[in-house]
Amino acid sequence: MTLFNLEKNSYVPYSHKSEVAVVESKNGTWYPGVRIENISFPLTISAIQNALFCCLSEAEYPTTVLIKNPLKQKENLQYWQKQYGFTIADIRECNDIKMASVVRPVDDIPATLQKLLDDALVDESDFPVAALVETDAGFIPGVNIETPDWSRGLCAERIALAKAITYGLTDFKSLHISTRDGEYSSPCGACRQVMIEHVPHHPVHLYHADGSQSRHYTSDLLPYSFQSSSLQNKSK
Ligand code: THU
């Protein structure tokens, strides 16, 4: 996967401004991230956050961030750099990098989700959530990642979807979500808004803390949703 090909995986139907970042982990593994916009603009995930959370959700720690024009993204970068203390380099100085695989072999979905819960970074809530998005290429995992600034954390569902989109694995089949605690597992409103854009009519399997399961469809979880056709600049 070349850096050029990666950038093309950006999901930017509203701005048409693609963006890519790559993170090197302590173990020398590389994780990519692309910009993923949302019809509800504030739910947009930057390439930097996406790449960092791709790395962190794989139980790795970021040491270097490669982006185009680091100076242009100074403000966004500063927050994350303070948080994780990585080095910044210009992506254009790098040639081909071999990205980590994020597709997981899964025999037993509930058991895999249970194990994944241990990778959630939940210093703020102590409420781990795990997700698996099924694509034609296999299952891509996600866990929730929190930061001291709550508004910069991301839910497990959105991290799993963002990883799949970054890797160009967008032939989605189903989504699976599990929590360890709480009355029942249920994607939050922000996740439903993102899900309606990428997995609108797909089955969503919820694995509840008491061992029971339920099956839903995204469109039922977010009826009367905000449509991208309402935005005039979608096809600009
Ligand atoms: N969380 C998820 O990961 N998915 C959901 O759909 C519900 C909420 C996370 C976000 C935050 O890290 C913690 O659970 C408490 O809200």
PDB file of C-alpha atoms and ligand atoms in Angstrom:
ATOM      1  CA  MET A   1       0.000   0.000   0.000  1.00  0.00           C
ATOM      2  CA  THR A   2       1.657   3.245  -1.132  1.00  0.00           C
ATOM      3  CA  LEU A   3       1.169   6.566   0.628  1.00  0.00           C
ATOM      4  CA  PHE A   4      -0.443   7.931  -2.522  1.00  0.00           C
ATOM      5  CA  ASN A   5      -2.946   5.092  -2.611  1.00  0.00           C
ATOM      6  CA  LEU A   6      -3.669   5.597   1.045  1.00  0.00           C
ATOM      7  CA  GLU A   7      -4.556   9.257   0.671  1.00  0.00           C
ATOM      8  CA  LYS A   8      -7.109   8.264  -1.942  1.00  0.00           C
ATOM      9  CA  ASN A   9      -8.963   6.350   0.766  1.00  0.00           C
ATOM     10  CA  SER A  10      -9.871   9.651   2.476  1.00  0.00           C
ATOM     11  CA  TYR A  11     -13.625  10.033   2.838  1.00  0.00           C
ATOM     12  CA  VAL A  12     -14.087  13.693   1.982  1.00  0.00           C
ATOM     13  CA  PRO A  13     -17.369  14.124   0.086  1.00  0.00           C
ATOM     14  CA  TYR A  14     -17.999  17.538   1.677  1.00  0.00           C
ATOM     15  CA  SER A  15     -14.647  19.350   1.416  1.00  0.00           C
ATOM     16  CA  HIS A  16     -12.907  17.225  -1.226  1.00  0.00           C
ATOM     17  CA  LYS A  17      -9.702  17.844   0.719  1.00  0.00           C
ATOM     18  CA  SER A  18      -8.011  14.508   1.273  1.00  0.00           C
ATOM     19  CA  GLU A  19      -5.562  14.102   4.127  1.00  0.00           C
ATOM     20  CA  VAL A  20      -3.271  11.288   5.239  1.00  0.00           C
ATOM     21  CA  ALA A  21      -1.065  10.668   8.270  1.00  0.00           C
ATOM     22  CA  VAL A  22       1.094   7.727   9.208  1.00  0.00           C
ATOM     23  CA  VAL A  23       2.196   6.741  12.702  1.00  0.00           C
ATOM     24  CA  GLU A  24       5.195   4.629  13.642  1.00  0.00           C
ATOM     25  CA  SER A  25       4.787   2.643  16.833  1.00  0.00           C
ATOM     26  CA  LYS A  26       7.390   1.840  19.488  1.00  0.00           C
ATOM     27  CA  ASN A  27       7.748  -1.594  17.875  1.00  0.00           C
ATOM     28  CA  GLY A  28       8.503  -0.086  14.474  1.00  0.00           C
ATOM     29  CA  THR A  29       5.092  -0.894  12.992  1.00  0.00           C
ATOM     30  CA  TRP A  30       3.346   1.652  10.764  1.00  0.00           C
ATOM     31  CA  TYR A  31      -0.318   2.630  11.042  1.00  0.00           C
ATOM     32  CA  PRO A  32      -2.128   4.921   8.598  1.00  0.00           C
ATOM     33  CA  GLY A  33      -5.020   7.333   8.995  1.00  0.00           C
ATOM     34  CA  VAL A  34      -7.031   9.324   6.472  1.00  0.00           C
ATOM     35  CA  ARG A  35      -9.474  12.161   6.957  1.00  0.00           C
ATOM     36  CA  ILE A  36     -13.022  10.900   7.402  1.00  0.00           C
ATOM     37  CA  GLU A  37     -15.716  13.538   7.140  1.00  0.00           C
ATOM     38  CA  ASN A  38     -19.292  13.284   8.296  1.00  0.00           C
ATOM     39  CA  ILE A  39     -22.529  14.893   7.233  1.00  0.00           C
ATOM     40  CA  SER A  40     -22.541  16.306  10.772  1.00  0.00           C
ATOM     41  CA  PHE A  41     -19.292  18.220  10.295  1.00  0.00           C
ATOM     42  CA  PRO A  42     -18.076  18.180  13.939  1.00  0.00           C
ATOM     43  CA  LEU A  43     -17.972  14.365  13.832  1.00  0.00           C
ATOM     44  CA  THR A  44     -15.191  14.493  11.235  1.00  0.00           C
ATOM     45  CA  ILE A  45     -12.046  12.535  12.152  1.00  0.00           C
ATOM     46  CA  SER A  46      -8.715  14.093  11.177  1.00  0.00           C
ATOM     47  CA  ALA A  47      -6.020  11.983   9.557  1.00  0.00           C
ATOM     48  CA  ILE A  48      -3.757  12.516  12.585  1.00  0.00           C
ATOM     49  CA  GLN A  49      -6.347  11.360  15.113  1.00  0.00           C
ATOM     50  CA  ASN A  50      -7.291   8.453  12.883  1.00  0.00           C
ATOM     51  CA  ALA A  51      -3.685   7.246  12.518  1.00  0.00           C
ATOM     52  CA  LEU A  52      -2.940   7.687  16.245  1.00  0.00           C
ATOM     53  CA  PHE A  53      -6.073   5.809  17.274  1.00  0.00           C
ATOM     54  CA  CYS A  54      -5.433   3.107  14.692  1.00  0.00           C
ATOM     55  CA  CYS A  55      -2.062   2.548  16.419  1.00  0.00           C
ATOM     56  CA  LEU A  56      -3.374   2.834  20.005  1.00  0.00           C
ATOM     57  CA  SER A  57      -6.357   0.571  19.360  1.00  0.00           C
ATOM     58  CA  GLU A  58      -3.952  -2.149  18.209  1.00  0.00           C
ATOM     59  CA  ALA A  59      -2.341  -1.952  21.691  1.00  0.00           C
ATOM     60  CA  GLU A  60       0.687  -0.110  20.295  1.00  0.00           C
ATOM     61  CA  TYR A  61       2.214   3.258  21.244  1.00  0.00           C
ATOM     62  CA  PRO A  62       2.961   6.074  18.757  1.00  0.00           C
ATOM     63  CA  THR A  63       6.520   7.427  18.502  1.00  0.00           C
ATOM     64  CA  THR A  64       6.583   9.233  15.128  1.00  0.00           C
ATOM     65  CA  VAL A  65       3.864  10.968  13.124  1.00  0.00           C
ATOM     66  CA  LEU A  66       4.357  11.597   9.418  1.00  0.00           C
ATOM     67  CA  ILE A  67       2.146  14.164   7.729  1.00  0.00           C
ATOM     68  CA  LYS A  68       2.249  16.529   4.792  1.00  0.00           C
ATOM     69  CA  ASN A  69       2.962  20.110   5.777  1.00  0.00           C
ATOM     70  CA  PRO A  70       3.294  19.693   9.553  1.00  0.00           C
ATOM     71  CA  LEU A  71       3.349  23.479   9.972  1.00  0.00           C
ATOM     72  CA  LYS A  72      -0.116  23.849   8.462  1.00  0.00           C
ATOM     73  CA  GLN A  73      -1.610  21.555  11.079  1.00  0.00           C
ATOM     74  CA  LYS A  74       0.298  22.967  14.021  1.00  0.00           C
ATOM     75  CA  GLU A  75      -2.657  23.402  16.346  1.00  0.00           C
ATOM     76  CA  ASN A  76      -4.127  19.937  15.917  1.00  0.00           C
ATOM     77  CA  LEU A  77      -0.671  18.368  16.104  1.00  0.00           C
ATOM     78  CA  GLN A  78       0.314  20.250  19.259  1.00  0.00           C
ATOM     79  CA  TYR A  79      -2.484  18.722  21.311  1.00  0.00           C
ATOM     80  CA  TRP A  80      -1.680  15.198  20.242  1.00  0.00           C
ATOM     81  CA  GLN A  81       2.062  15.677  20.594  1.00  0.00           C
ATOM     82  CA  LYS A  82       1.640  16.917  24.148  1.00  0.00           C
ATOM     83  CA  GLN A  83      -0.487  13.871  24.838  1.00  0.00           C
ATOM     84  CA  TYR A  84       1.801  11.187  23.367  1.00  0.00           C
ATOM     85  CA  GLY A  85       5.201  12.909  22.974  1.00  0.00           C
ATOM     86  CA  PHE A  86       5.929  11.716  19.424  1.00  0.00           C
ATOM     87  CA  THR A  87       8.361  13.108  16.833  1.00  0.00           C
ATOM     88  CA  ILE A  88       6.903  14.796  13.744  1.00  0.00           C
ATOM     89  CA  ALA A  89       8.262  14.378  10.219  1.00  0.00           C
ATOM     90  CA  ASP A  90       7.155  15.370   6.735  1.00  0.00           C
ATOM     91  CA  ILE A  91       5.505  12.474   4.939  1.00  0.00           C
ATOM     92  CA  ARG A  92       6.934  13.608   1.598  1.00  0.00           C
ATOM     93  CA  GLU A  93      10.417  12.689   2.758  1.00  0.00           C
ATOM     94  CA  CYS A  94       9.408   9.042   3.035  1.00  0.00           C
ATOM     95  CA  ASN A  95       9.149   6.483   0.338  1.00  0.00           C
ATOM     96  CA  ASP A  96       7.135   3.365   0.635  1.00  0.00           C
ATOM     97  CA  ILE A  97       6.251   2.132   4.065  1.00  0.00           C
ATOM     98  CA  LYS A  98       4.721  -1.234   4.821  1.00  0.00           C
ATOM     99  CA  MET A  99       1.562  -0.717   6.845  1.00  0.00           C
ATOM    100  CA  ALA A 100       0.439  -3.072   9.606  1.00  0.00           C
ATOM    101  CA  SER A 101      -2.415  -5.412   8.815  1.00  0.00           C
ATOM    102  CA  VAL A 102      -5.523  -4.685  10.866  1.00  0.00           C
ATOM    103  CA  VAL A 103      -7.647  -7.580   9.650  1.00  0.00           C
ATOM    104  CA  ARG A 104      -8.177 -10.091  12.488  1.00  0.00           C
ATOM    105  CA  PRO A 105      -8.825 -13.776  12.106  1.00  0.00           C
ATOM    106  CA  VAL A 106     -12.074 -14.377  14.000  1.00  0.00           C
ATOM    107  CA  ASP A 107     -13.599 -17.789  14.773  1.00  0.00           C
ATOM    108  CA  ASP A 108     -15.752 -16.825  17.681  1.00  0.00           C
ATOM    109  CA  ILE A 109     -17.099 -13.254  17.550  1.00  0.00           C
ATOM    110  CA  PRO A 110     -18.221 -12.883  21.216  1.00  0.00           C
ATOM    111  CA  ALA A 111     -14.947 -14.362  22.492  1.00  0.00           C
ATOM    112  CA  THR A 112     -12.889 -12.057  20.252  1.00  0.00           C
ATOM    113  CA  LEU A 113     -14.864  -9.043  21.471  1.00  0.00           C
ATOM    114  CA  GLN A 114     -14.326 -10.056  25.095  1.00  0.00           C
ATOM    115  CA  LYS A 115     -10.560 -10.219  24.550  1.00  0.00           C
ATOM    116  CA  LEU A 116     -10.532  -6.928  22.673  1.00  0.00           C
ATOM    117  CA  LEU A 117     -12.104  -5.138  25.648  1.00  0.00           C
ATOM    118  CA  ASP A 118      -8.705  -5.364  27.388  1.00  0.00           C
ATOM    119  CA  ASP A 119      -7.178  -3.077  24.732  1.00  0.00           C
ATOM    120  CA  ALA A 120      -9.601  -0.188  25.369  1.00  0.00           C
ATOM    121  CA  LEU A 121      -7.905   2.917  26.801  1.00  0.00           C
ATOM    122  CA  VAL A 122     -10.499   4.102  29.273  1.00  0.00           C
ATOM    123  CA  ASP A 123      -8.689   6.114  31.961  1.00  0.00           C
ATOM    124  CA  GLU A 124     -11.617   8.541  32.110  1.00  0.00           C
ATOM    125  CA  SER A 125     -14.668   6.256  32.146  1.00  0.00           C
ATOM    126  CA  ASP A 126     -13.413   2.797  33.022  1.00  0.00           C
ATOM    127  CA  PHE A 127     -16.061   1.655  30.508  1.00  0.00           C
ATOM    128  CA  PRO A 128     -14.418  -0.479  27.819  1.00  0.00           C
ATOM    129  CA  VAL A 129     -16.224  -1.063  24.536  1.00  0.00           C
ATOM    130  CA  ALA A 130     -15.123  -3.358  21.701  1.00  0.00           C
ATOM    131  CA  ALA A 131     -16.310  -3.470  18.100  1.00  0.00           C
ATOM    132  CA  LEU A 132     -15.669  -5.618  15.044  1.00  0.00           C
ATOM    133  CA  VAL A 133     -16.650  -4.456  11.613  1.00  0.00           C
ATOM    134  CA  GLU A 134     -17.037  -7.285   9.140  1.00  0.00           C
ATOM    135  CA  THR A 135     -15.913  -6.614   5.565  1.00  0.00           C
ATOM    136  CA  ASP A 136     -15.414  -8.854   2.560  1.00  0.00           C
ATOM    137  CA  ALA A 137     -11.725  -8.957   3.567  1.00  0.00           C
ATOM    138  CA  GLY A 138     -12.421 -10.048   7.164  1.00  0.00           C
ATOM    139  CA  PHE A 139     -12.984  -8.440  10.567  1.00  0.00           C
ATOM    140  CA  ILE A 140     -11.439  -5.119  11.632  1.00  0.00           C
ATOM    141  CA  PRO A 141     -11.346  -4.419  15.374  1.00  0.00           C
ATOM    142  CA  GLY A 142     -11.885  -1.221  17.328  1.00  0.00           C
ATOM    143  CA  VAL A 143     -11.881  -0.259  21.009  1.00  0.00           C
ATOM    144  CA  ASN A 144     -12.680   3.052  22.651  1.00  0.00           C
ATOM    145  CA  ILE A 145      -9.758   5.414  23.185  1.00  0.00           C
ATOM    146  CA  GLU A 146     -10.087   8.239  25.686  1.00  0.00           C
ATOM    147  CA  THR A 147      -7.947  11.326  26.308  1.00  0.00           C
ATOM    148  CA  PRO A 148      -8.105  13.848  29.161  1.00  0.00           C
ATOM    149  CA  ASP A 149      -9.953  16.160  26.737  1.00  0.00           C
ATOM    150  CA  TRP A 150     -13.153  14.119  26.426  1.00  0.00           C
ATOM    151  CA  SER A 151     -14.101  15.720  23.131  1.00  0.00           C
ATOM    152  CA  ARG A 152     -11.046  14.172  21.460  1.00  0.00           C
ATOM    153  CA  GLY A 153     -11.712  10.554  22.366  1.00  0.00           C
ATOM    154  CA  LEU A 154     -13.472   8.143  20.035  1.00  0.00           C
ATOM    155  CA  CYS A 155     -15.869   5.235  20.487  1.00  0.00           C
ATOM    156  CA  ALA A 156     -14.976   1.666  19.549  1.00  0.00           C
ATOM    157  CA  GLU A 157     -17.456   1.585  16.634  1.00  0.00           C
ATOM    158  CA  ARG A 158     -16.058   4.713  15.018  1.00  0.00           C
ATOM    159  CA  ILE A 159     -12.471   3.518  15.404  1.00  0.00           C
ATOM    160  CA  ALA A 160     -13.282   0.178  13.754  1.00  0.00           C
ATOM    161  CA  LEU A 161     -15.086   1.910  10.866  1.00  0.00           C
ATOM    162  CA  ALA A 162     -12.320   4.528  10.478  1.00  0.00           C
ATOM    163  CA  LYS A 163      -9.653   1.803  10.294  1.00  0.00           C
ATOM    164  CA  ALA A 164     -11.588  -0.119   7.653  1.00  0.00           C
ATOM    165  CA  ILE A 165     -12.139   3.021   5.552  1.00  0.00           C
ATOM    166  CA  THR A 166      -8.462   3.991   5.864  1.00  0.00           C
ATOM    167  CA  TYR A 167      -7.416   0.606   4.506  1.00  0.00           C
ATOM    168  CA  GLY A 168      -9.954   0.854   1.686  1.00  0.00           C
ATOM    169  CA  LEU A 169     -11.999  -2.022   3.108  1.00  0.00           C
ATOM    170  CA  THR A 170     -15.426  -0.555   2.546  1.00  0.00           C
ATOM    171  CA  ASP A 171     -17.387  -3.573   1.421  1.00  0.00           C
ATOM    172  CA  PHE A 172     -19.098  -3.754   4.806  1.00  0.00           C
ATOM    173  CA  LYS A 173     -21.142  -6.754   5.916  1.00  0.00           C
ATOM    174  CA  SER A 174     -22.031  -6.209   9.578  1.00  0.00           C
ATOM    175  CA  LEU A 175     -21.022  -4.508  12.812  1.00  0.00           C
ATOM    176  CA  HIS A 176     -20.566  -6.192  16.206  1.00  0.00           C
ATOM    177  CA  ILE A 177     -20.407  -4.294  19.505  1.00  0.00           C
ATOM    178  CA  SER A 178     -19.749  -5.471  23.042  1.00  0.00           C
ATOM    179  CA  THR A 179     -19.489  -3.889  26.484  1.00  0.00           C
ATOM    180  CA  ARG A 180     -18.390  -5.420  29.761  1.00  0.00           C
ATOM    181  CA  ASP A 181     -20.690  -3.363  31.959  1.00  0.00           C
ATOM    182  CA  GLY A 182     -23.976  -1.528  31.725  1.00  0.00           C
ATOM    183  CA  GLU A 183     -27.540  -2.673  31.326  1.00  0.00           C
ATOM    184  CA  TYR A 184     -27.120  -3.338  27.600  1.00  0.00           C
ATOM    185  CA  SER A 185     -24.696  -2.540  24.739  1.00  0.00           C
ATOM    186  CA  SER A 186     -25.885   0.209  22.460  1.00  0.00           C
ATOM    187  CA  PRO A 187     -24.063   2.539  20.063  1.00  0.00           C
ATOM    188  CA  CYS A 188     -24.187   6.200  21.097  1.00  0.00           C
ATOM    189  CA  GLY A 189     -25.926   8.852  19.013  1.00  0.00           C
ATOM    190  CA  ALA A 190     -22.674  10.092  17.466  1.00  0.00           C
ATOM    191  CA  CYS A 191     -21.764   6.559  16.369  1.00  0.00           C
ATOM    192  CA  ARG A 192     -25.230   6.045  14.875  1.00  0.00           C
ATOM    193  CA  GLN A 193     -24.724   9.204  12.824  1.00  0.00           C
ATOM    194  CA  VAL A 194     -21.431   7.839  11.495  1.00  0.00           C
ATOM    195  CA  MET A 195     -22.886   4.345  11.011  1.00  0.00           C
ATOM    196  CA  ILE A 196     -25.792   5.690   8.918  1.00  0.00           C
ATOM    197  CA  GLU A 197     -23.243   7.109   6.488  1.00  0.00           C
ATOM    198  CA  HIS A 198     -21.177   3.926   6.055  1.00  0.00           C
ATOM    199  CA  VAL A 199     -23.335   0.969   7.115  1.00  0.00           C
ATOM    200  CA  PRO A 200     -26.863   2.370   6.637  1.00  0.00           C
ATOM    201  CA  HIS A 201     -28.836  -0.849   6.162  1.00  0.00           C
ATOM    202  CA  HIS A 202     -26.400  -3.312   7.667  1.00  0.00           C
ATOM    203  CA  PRO A 203     -27.002  -5.662  10.575  1.00  0.00           C
ATOM    204  CA  VAL A 204     -25.708  -4.464  13.940  1.00  0.00           C
ATOM    205  CA  HIS A 205     -25.148  -7.217  16.491  1.00  0.00           C
ATOM    206  CA  LEU A 206     -25.078  -6.158  20.137  1.00  0.00           C
ATOM    207  CA  TYR A 207     -23.454  -8.393  22.779  1.00  0.00           C
ATOM    208  CA  HIS A 208     -24.733  -7.416  26.208  1.00  0.00           C
ATOM    209  CA  ALA A 209     -22.959  -7.690  29.550  1.00  0.00           C
ATOM    210  CA  ASP A 210     -25.344 -10.433  30.776  1.00  0.00           C
ATOM    211  CA  GLY A 211     -24.339 -12.688  27.856  1.00  0.00           C
ATOM    212  CA  SER A 212     -27.472 -12.042  25.767  1.00  0.00           C
ATOM    213  CA  GLN A 213     -27.368 -10.718  22.191  1.00  0.00           C
ATOM    214  CA  SER A 214     -29.646  -8.660  19.982  1.00  0.00           C
ATOM    215  CA  ARG A 215     -29.644  -7.881  16.264  1.00  0.00           C
ATOM    216  CA  HIS A 216     -30.718  -4.587  14.717  1.00  0.00           C
ATOM    217  CA  TYR A 217     -30.285  -2.527  11.535  1.00  0.00           C
ATOM    218  CA  THR A 218     -28.607   0.881  11.536  1.00  0.00           C
ATOM    219  CA  SER A 219     -31.589   2.469   9.790  1.00  0.00           C
ATOM    220  CA  ASP A 220     -33.816   1.317  12.684  1.00  0.00           C
ATOM    221  CA  LEU A 221     -31.355   2.676  15.234  1.00  0.00           C
ATOM    222  CA  LEU A 222     -31.431   6.143  13.626  1.00  0.00           C
ATOM    223  CA  PRO A 223     -34.827   6.789  12.058  1.00  0.00           C
ATOM    224  CA  TYR A 224     -35.515  10.052  10.213  1.00  0.00           C
ATOM    225  CA  SER A 225     -31.789  10.757   9.963  1.00  0.00           C
ATOM    226  CA  PHE A 226     -30.123  13.855   8.552  1.00  0.00           C
ATOM    227  CA  GLN A 227     -29.464  13.238   4.858  1.00  0.00           C
ATOM    228  CA  SER A 228     -26.388  14.336   2.933  1.00  0.00           C
ATOM    229  CA  SER A 229     -28.679  15.430   0.080  1.00  0.00           C
ATOM    230  CA  SER A 230     -29.634  18.355   2.338  1.00  0.00           C
ATOM    231  CA  LEU A 231     -26.126  19.770   1.974  1.00  0.00           C
ATOM    232  CA  GLN A 232     -25.722  21.886  -1.098  1.00  0.00           C
ATOM    233  CA  ASN A 233     -21.947  21.588  -1.333  1.00  0.00           C
ATOM    234  CA  LYS A 234     -21.842  17.784  -1.350  1.00  0.00           C
ATOM    235  CA  SER A 235     -20.961  17.530  -5.031  1.00  0.00           C
ATOM    236  CA  LYS A 236     -18.952  20.737  -5.340  1.00  0.00           C
TER     237      LYS A 236
HETATM  238  N1  THU B   1     -18.508   4.361  24.046  1.00  0.00           N
HETATM  239  C1  THU B   1     -18.228   3.570  22.954  1.00  0.00           C
HETATM  240  O1  THU B   1     -17.069   3.225  22.706  1.00  0.00           O
HETATM  241  N2  THU B   1     -19.265   3.206  22.173  1.00  0.00           N
HETATM  242  C2  THU B   1     -20.558   3.583  22.381  1.00  0.00           C
HETATM  243  O2  THU B   1     -21.370   3.460  21.508  1.00  0.00           O
HETATM  244  C3  THU B   1     -20.933   4.091  23.694  1.00  0.00           C
HETATM  245  C4  THU B   1     -19.830   4.839  24.377  1.00  0.00           C
HETATM  246  C5  THU B   1     -17.391   4.788  24.883  1.00  0.00           C
HETATM  247  C6  THU B   1     -17.064   6.262  24.750  1.00  0.00           C
HETATM  248  C7  THU B   1     -16.355   6.523  26.055  1.00  0.00           C
HETATM  249  O3  THU B   1     -15.011   6.121  25.910  1.00  0.00           O
HETATM  250  C8  THU B   1     -17.036   5.579  27.032  1.00  0.00           C
HETATM  251  O4  THU B   1     -17.673   4.577  26.242  1.00  0.00           O
HETATM  252  C9  THU B   1     -18.069   6.262  27.909  1.00  0.00           C
HETATM  253  O5  THU B   1     -18.958   6.981  27.144  1.00  0.00           O
END
